JSON list of C-alpha atoms in Angstrom, two decimals:
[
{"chain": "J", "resi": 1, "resn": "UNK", "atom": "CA", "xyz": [244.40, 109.77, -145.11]},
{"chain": "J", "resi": 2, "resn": "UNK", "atom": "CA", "xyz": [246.61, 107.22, -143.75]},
{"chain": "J", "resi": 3, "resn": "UNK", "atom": "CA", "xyz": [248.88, 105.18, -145.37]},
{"chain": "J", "resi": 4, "resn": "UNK", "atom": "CA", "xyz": [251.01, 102.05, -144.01]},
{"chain": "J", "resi": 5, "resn": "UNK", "atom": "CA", "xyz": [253.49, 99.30, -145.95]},
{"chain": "J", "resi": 6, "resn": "UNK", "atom": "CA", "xyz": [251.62, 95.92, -145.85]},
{"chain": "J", "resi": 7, "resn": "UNK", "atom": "CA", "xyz": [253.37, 95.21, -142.64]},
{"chain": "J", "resi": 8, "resn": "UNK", "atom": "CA", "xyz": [251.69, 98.17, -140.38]},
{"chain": "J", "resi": 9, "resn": "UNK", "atom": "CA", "xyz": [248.51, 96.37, -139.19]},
{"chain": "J", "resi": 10, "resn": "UNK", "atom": "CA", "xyz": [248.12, 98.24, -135.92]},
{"chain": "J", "resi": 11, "resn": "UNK", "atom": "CA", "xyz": [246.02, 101.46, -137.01]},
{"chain": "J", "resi": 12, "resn": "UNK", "atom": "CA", "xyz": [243.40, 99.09, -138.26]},
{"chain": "J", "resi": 13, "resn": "UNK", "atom": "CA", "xyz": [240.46, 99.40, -135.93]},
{"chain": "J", "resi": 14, "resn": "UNK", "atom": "CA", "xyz": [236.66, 97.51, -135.41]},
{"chain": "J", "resi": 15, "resn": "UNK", "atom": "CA", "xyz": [234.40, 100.30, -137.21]},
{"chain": "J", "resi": 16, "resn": "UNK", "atom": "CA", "xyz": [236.65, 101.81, -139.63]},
{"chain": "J", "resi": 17, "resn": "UNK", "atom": "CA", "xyz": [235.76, 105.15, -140.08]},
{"chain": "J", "resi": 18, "resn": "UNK", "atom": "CA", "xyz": [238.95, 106.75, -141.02]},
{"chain": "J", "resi": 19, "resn": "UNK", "atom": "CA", "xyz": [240.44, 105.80, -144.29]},
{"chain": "J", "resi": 20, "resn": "UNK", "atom": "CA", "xyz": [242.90, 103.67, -144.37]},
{"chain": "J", "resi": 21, "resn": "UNK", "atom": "CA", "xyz": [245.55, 102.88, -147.45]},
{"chain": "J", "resi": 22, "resn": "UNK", "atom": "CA", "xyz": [247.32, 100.40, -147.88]},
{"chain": "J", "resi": 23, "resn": "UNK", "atom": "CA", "xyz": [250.34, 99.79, -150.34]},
{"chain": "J", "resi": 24, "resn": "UNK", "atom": "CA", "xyz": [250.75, 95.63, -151.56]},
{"chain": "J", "resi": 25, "resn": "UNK", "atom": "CA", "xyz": [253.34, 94.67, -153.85]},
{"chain": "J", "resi": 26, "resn": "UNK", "atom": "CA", "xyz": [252.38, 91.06, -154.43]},
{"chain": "J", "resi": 27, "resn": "UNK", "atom": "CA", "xyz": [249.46, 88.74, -154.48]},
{"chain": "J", "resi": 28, "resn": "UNK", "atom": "CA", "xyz": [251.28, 87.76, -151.12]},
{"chain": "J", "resi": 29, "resn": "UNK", "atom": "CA", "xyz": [250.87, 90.90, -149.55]},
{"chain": "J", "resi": 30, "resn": "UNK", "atom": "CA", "xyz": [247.07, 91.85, -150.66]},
{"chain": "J", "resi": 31, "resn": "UNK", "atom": "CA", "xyz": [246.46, 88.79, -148.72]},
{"chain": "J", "resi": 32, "resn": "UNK", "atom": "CA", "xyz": [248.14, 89.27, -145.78]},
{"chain": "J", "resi": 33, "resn": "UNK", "atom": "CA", "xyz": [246.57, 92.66, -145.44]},
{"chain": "J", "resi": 34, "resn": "UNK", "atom": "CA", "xyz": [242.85, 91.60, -146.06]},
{"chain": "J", "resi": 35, "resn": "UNK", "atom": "CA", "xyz": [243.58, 88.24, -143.40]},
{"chain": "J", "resi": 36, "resn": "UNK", "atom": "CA", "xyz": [245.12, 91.09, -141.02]},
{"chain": "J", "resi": 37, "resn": "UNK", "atom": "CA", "xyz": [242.29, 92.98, -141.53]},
{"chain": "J", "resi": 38, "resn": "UNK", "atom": "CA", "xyz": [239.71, 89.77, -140.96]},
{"chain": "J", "resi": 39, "resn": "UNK", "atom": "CA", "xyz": [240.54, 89.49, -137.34]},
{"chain": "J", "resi": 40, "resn": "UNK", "atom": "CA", "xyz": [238.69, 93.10, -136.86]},
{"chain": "J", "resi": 41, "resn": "UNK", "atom": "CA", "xyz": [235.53, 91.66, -138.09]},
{"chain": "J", "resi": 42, "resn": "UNK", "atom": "CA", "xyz": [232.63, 90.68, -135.86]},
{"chain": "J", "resi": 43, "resn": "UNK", "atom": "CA", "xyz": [229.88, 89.37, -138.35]},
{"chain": "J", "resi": 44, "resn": "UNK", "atom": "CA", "xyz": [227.56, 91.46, -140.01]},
{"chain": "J", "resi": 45, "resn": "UNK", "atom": "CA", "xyz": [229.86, 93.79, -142.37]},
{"chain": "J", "resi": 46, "resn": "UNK", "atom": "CA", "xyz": [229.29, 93.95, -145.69]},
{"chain": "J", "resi": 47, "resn": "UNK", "atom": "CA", "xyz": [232.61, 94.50, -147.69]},
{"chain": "J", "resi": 48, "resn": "UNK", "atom": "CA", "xyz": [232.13, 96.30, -151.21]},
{"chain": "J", "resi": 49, "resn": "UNK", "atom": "CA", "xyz": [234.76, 95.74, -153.74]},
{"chain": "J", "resi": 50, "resn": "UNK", "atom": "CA", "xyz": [235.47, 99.01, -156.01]},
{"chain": "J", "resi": 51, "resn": "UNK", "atom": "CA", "xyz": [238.34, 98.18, -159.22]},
{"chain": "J", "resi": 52, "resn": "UNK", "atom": "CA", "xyz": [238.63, 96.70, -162.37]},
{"chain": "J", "resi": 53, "resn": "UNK", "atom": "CA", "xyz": [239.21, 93.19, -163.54]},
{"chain": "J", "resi": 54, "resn": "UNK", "atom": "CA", "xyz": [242.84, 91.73, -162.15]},
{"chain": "J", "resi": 55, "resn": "UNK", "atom": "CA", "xyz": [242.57, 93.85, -159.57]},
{"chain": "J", "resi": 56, "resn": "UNK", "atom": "CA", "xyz": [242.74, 91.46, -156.39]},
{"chain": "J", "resi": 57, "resn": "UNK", "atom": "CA", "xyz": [239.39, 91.36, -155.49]},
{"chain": "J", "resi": 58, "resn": "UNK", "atom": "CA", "xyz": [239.52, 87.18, -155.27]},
{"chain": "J", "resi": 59, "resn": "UNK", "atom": "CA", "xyz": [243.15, 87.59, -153.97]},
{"chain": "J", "resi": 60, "resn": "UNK", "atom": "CA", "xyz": [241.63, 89.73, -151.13]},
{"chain": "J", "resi": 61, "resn": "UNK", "atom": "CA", "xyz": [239.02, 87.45, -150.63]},
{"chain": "J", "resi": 62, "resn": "UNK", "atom": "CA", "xyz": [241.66, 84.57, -150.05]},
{"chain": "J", "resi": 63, "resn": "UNK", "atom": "CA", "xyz": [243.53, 86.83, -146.98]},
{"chain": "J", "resi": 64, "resn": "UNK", "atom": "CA", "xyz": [239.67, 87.21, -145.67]},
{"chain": "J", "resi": 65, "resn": "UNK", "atom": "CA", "xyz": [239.54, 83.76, -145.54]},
{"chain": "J", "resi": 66, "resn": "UNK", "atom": "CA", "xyz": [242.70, 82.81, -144.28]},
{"chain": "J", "resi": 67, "resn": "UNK", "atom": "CA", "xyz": [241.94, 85.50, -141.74]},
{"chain": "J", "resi": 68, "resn": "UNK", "atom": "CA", "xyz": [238.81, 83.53, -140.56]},
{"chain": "J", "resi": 69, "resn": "UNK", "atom": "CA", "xyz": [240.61, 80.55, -140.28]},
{"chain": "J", "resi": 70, "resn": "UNK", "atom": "CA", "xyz": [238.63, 79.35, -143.83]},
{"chain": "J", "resi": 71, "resn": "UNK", "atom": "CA", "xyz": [241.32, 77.20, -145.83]},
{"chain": "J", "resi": 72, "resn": "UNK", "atom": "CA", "xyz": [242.27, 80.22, -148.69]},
{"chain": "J", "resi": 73, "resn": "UNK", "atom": "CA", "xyz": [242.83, 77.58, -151.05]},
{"chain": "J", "resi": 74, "resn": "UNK", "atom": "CA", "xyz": [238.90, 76.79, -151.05]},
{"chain": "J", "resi": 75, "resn": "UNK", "atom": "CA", "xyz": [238.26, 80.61, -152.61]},
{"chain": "J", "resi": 76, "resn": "UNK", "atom": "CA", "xyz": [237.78, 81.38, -155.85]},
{"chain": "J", "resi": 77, "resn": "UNK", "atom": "CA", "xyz": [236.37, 83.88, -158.23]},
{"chain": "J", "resi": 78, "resn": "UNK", "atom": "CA", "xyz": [231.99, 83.68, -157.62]},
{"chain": "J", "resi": 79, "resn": "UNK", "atom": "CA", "xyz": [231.75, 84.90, -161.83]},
{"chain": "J", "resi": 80, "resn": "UNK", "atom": "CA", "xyz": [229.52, 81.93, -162.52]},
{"chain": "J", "resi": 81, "resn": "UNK", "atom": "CA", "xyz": [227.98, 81.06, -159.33]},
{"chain": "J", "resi": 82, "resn": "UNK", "atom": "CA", "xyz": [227.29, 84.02, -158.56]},
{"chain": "J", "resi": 83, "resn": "UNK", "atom": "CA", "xyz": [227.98, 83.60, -154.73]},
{"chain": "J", "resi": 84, "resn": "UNK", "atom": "CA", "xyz": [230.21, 81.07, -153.11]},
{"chain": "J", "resi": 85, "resn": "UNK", "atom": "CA", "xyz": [229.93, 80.53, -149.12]},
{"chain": "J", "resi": 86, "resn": "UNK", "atom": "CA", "xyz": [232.62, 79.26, -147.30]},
{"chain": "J", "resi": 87, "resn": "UNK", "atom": "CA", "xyz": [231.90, 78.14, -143.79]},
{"chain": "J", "resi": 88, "resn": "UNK", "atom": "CA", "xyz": [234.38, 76.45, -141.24]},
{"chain": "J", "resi": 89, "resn": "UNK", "atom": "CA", "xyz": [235.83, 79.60, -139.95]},
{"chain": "J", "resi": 90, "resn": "UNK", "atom": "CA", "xyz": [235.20, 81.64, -136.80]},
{"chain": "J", "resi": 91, "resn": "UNK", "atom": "CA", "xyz": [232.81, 83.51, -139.59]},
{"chain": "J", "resi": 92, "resn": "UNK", "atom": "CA", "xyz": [231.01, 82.74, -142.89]},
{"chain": "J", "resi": 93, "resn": "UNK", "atom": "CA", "xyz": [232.24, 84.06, -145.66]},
{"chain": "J", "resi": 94, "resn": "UNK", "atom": "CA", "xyz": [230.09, 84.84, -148.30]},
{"chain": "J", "resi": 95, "resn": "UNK", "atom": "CA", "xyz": [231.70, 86.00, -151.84]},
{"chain": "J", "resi": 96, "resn": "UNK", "atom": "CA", "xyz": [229.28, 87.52, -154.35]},
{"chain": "J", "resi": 97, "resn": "UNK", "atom": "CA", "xyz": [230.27, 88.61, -158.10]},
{"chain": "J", "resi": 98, "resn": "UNK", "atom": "CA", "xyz": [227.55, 91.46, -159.15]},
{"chain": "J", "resi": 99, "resn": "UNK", "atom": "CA", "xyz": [229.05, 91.77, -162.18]},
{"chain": "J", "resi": 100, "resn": "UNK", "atom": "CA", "xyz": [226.00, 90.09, -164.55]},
{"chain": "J", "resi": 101, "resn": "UNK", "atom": "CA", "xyz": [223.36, 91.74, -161.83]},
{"chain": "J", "resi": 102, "resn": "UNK", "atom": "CA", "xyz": [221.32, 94.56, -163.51]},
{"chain": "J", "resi": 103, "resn": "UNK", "atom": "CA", "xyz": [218.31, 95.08, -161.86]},
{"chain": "J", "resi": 104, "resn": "UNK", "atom": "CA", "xyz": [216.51, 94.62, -158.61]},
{"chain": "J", "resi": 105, "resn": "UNK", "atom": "CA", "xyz": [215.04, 91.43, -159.12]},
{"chain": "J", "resi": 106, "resn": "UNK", "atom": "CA", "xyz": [218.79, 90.17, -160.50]},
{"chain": "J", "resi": 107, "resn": "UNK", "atom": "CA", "xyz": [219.94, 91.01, -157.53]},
{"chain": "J", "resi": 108, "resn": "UNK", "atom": "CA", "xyz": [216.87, 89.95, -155.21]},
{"chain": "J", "resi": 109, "resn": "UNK", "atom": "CA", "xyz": [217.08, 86.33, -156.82]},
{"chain": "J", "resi": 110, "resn": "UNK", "atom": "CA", "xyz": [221.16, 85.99, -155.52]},
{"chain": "J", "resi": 111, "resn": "UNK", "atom": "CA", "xyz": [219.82, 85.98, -152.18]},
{"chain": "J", "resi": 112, "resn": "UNK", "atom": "CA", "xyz": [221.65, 89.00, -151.10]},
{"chain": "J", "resi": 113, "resn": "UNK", "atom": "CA", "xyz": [219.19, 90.41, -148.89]},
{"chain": "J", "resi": 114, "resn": "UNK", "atom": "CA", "xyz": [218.80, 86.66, -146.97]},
{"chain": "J", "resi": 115, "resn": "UNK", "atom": "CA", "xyz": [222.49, 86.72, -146.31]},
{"chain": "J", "resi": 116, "resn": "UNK", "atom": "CA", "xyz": [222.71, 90.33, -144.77]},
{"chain": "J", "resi": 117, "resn": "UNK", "atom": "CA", "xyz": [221.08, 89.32, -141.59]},
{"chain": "J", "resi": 118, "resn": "UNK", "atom": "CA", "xyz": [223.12, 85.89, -141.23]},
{"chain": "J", "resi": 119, "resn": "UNK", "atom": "CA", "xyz": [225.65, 87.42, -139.44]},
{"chain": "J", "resi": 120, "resn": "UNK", "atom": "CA", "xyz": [228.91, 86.33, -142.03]},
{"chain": "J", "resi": 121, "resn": "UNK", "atom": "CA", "xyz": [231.12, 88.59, -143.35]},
{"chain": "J", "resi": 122, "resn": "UNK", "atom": "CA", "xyz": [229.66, 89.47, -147.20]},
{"chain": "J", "resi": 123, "resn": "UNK", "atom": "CA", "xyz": [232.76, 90.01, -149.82]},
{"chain": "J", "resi": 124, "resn": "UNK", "atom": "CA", "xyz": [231.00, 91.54, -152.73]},
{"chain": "J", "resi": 125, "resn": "UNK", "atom": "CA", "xyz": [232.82, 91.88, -156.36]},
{"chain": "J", "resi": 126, "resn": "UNK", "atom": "CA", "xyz": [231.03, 94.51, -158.89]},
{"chain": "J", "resi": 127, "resn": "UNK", "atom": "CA", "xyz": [229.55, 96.27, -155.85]},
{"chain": "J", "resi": 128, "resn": "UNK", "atom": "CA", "xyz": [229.38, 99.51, -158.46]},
{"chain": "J", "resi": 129, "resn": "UNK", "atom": "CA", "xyz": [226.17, 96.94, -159.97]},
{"chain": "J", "resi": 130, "resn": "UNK", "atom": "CA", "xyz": [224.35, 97.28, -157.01]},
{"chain": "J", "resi": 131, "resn": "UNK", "atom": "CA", "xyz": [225.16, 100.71, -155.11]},
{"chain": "J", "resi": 132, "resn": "UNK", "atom": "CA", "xyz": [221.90, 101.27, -154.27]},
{"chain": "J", "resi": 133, "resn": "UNK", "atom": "CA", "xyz": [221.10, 98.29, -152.26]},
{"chain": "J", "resi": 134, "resn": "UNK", "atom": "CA", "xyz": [224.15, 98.59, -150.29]},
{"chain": "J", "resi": 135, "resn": "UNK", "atom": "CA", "xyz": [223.31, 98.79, -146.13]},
{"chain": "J", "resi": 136, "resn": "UNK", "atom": "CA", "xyz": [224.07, 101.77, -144.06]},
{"chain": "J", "resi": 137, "resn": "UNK", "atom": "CA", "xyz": [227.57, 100.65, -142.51]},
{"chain": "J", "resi": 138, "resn": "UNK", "atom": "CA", "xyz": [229.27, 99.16, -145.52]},
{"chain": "J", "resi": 139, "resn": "UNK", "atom": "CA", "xyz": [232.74, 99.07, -145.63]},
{"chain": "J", "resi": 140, "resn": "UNK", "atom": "CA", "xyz": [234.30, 100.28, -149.12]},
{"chain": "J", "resi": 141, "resn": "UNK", "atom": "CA", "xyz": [237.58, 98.61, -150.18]},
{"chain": "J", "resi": 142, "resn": "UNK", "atom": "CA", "xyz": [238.85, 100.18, -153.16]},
{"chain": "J", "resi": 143, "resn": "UNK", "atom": "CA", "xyz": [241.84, 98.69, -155.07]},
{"chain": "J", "resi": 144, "resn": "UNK", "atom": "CA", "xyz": [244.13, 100.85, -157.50]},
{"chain": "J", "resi": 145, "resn": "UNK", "atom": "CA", "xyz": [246.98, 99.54, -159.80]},
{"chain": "J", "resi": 146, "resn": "UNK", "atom": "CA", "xyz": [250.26, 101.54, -158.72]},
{"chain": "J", "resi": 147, "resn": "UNK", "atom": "CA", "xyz": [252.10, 98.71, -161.01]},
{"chain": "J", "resi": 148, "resn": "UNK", "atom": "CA", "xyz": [252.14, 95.10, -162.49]},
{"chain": "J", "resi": 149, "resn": "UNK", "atom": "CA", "xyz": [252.00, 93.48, -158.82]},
{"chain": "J", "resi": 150, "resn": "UNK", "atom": "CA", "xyz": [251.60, 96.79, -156.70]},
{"chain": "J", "resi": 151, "resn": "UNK", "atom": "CA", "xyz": [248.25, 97.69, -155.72]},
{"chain": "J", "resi": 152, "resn": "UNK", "atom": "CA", "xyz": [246.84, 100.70, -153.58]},
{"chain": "J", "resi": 153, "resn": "UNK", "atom": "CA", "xyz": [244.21, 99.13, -150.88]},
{"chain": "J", "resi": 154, "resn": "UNK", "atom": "CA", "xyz": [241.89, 101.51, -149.62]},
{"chain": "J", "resi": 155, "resn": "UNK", "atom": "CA", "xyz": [239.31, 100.71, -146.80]},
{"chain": "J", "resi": 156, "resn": "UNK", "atom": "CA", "xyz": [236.79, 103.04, -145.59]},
{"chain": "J", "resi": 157, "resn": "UNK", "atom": "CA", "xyz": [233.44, 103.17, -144.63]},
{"chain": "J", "resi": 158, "resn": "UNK", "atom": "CA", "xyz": [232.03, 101.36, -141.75]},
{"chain": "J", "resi": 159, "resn": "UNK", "atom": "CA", "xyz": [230.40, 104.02, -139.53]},
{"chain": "J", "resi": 160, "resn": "UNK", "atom": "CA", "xyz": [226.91, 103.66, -138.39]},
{"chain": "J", "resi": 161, "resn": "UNK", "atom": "CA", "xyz": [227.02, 99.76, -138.42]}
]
């Protein structure tokens, strides 16, 4: 296990297939690790979300976008949508909430499986919901409250993409 202060971003690597922790404490910071950790993406990754409500899934989402060059102030949370695409970027985004999905056909009528071969980057929230479906190759980014603000930020995953 490694583990770096928001402001170590140079271990973070293309296929990540060592975990990787990081330590945020702020909204700020949980951004400006996931936008950090945007400019390693090539299109084609499929980002699951592990933690509980409040956790900074969204705010995550945000750094994502600010990472590829997507305004961050055009995210927010996909809970009634479902999925919200963002385009504009050097990537689309595409942020999925699995919370309400409960069975295959749920899930088959989001259009997840039309958006894995688009070649975006595929944020999903709830990604517990759907663990099944997940592709070979899908990055894992757990978060963990440490305190009010302070998060743990743990990426792994990736390997055979």
């Amino acid at each position: 296990v490694r583990s770096w202060v928001c402001s170590d971003f140079s271990q973070i690597k293309r296929s990540v297939t060592n975990l990787q922790q990081f330590i945020s404490s702020s909204p700020a910071e949980t951004e400006q690790i996931a936008a950090e950790f945007a400019k390693t993406l090539r299109g084609g990754e499929v980002l699951a979300f592990r933690g509980g409500l409040g956790m900074g899934k969204t705010c995550f989402t945000r750094g994502l976008a600010a990472g590829l060059g997507i305004d961050p102030a055009e995210v927010s949370s996909p809970t009634f949508a479902l999925v919200n695409e963002y385009r504009g970027g050097r990537l689309p985004l595409w942020h999925f909430d699995m919370y309400r999905v409960e069975s295959f056909d749920a899930l088959y009528s989001t259009g997840f499986f039309d958006y894995l071969d688009l070649g975006g980057v595929l944020a999903l929230e709830w990604s517990e919901n759907i663990d099944g479906a997940l592709p070979e190759g899908t990055i894992y980014i757990t978060f963990e409250r440490l305190g009010d603000e302070s998060r743990s930020i743990t990426i792994e995953g990736g390997a055979g993409k």
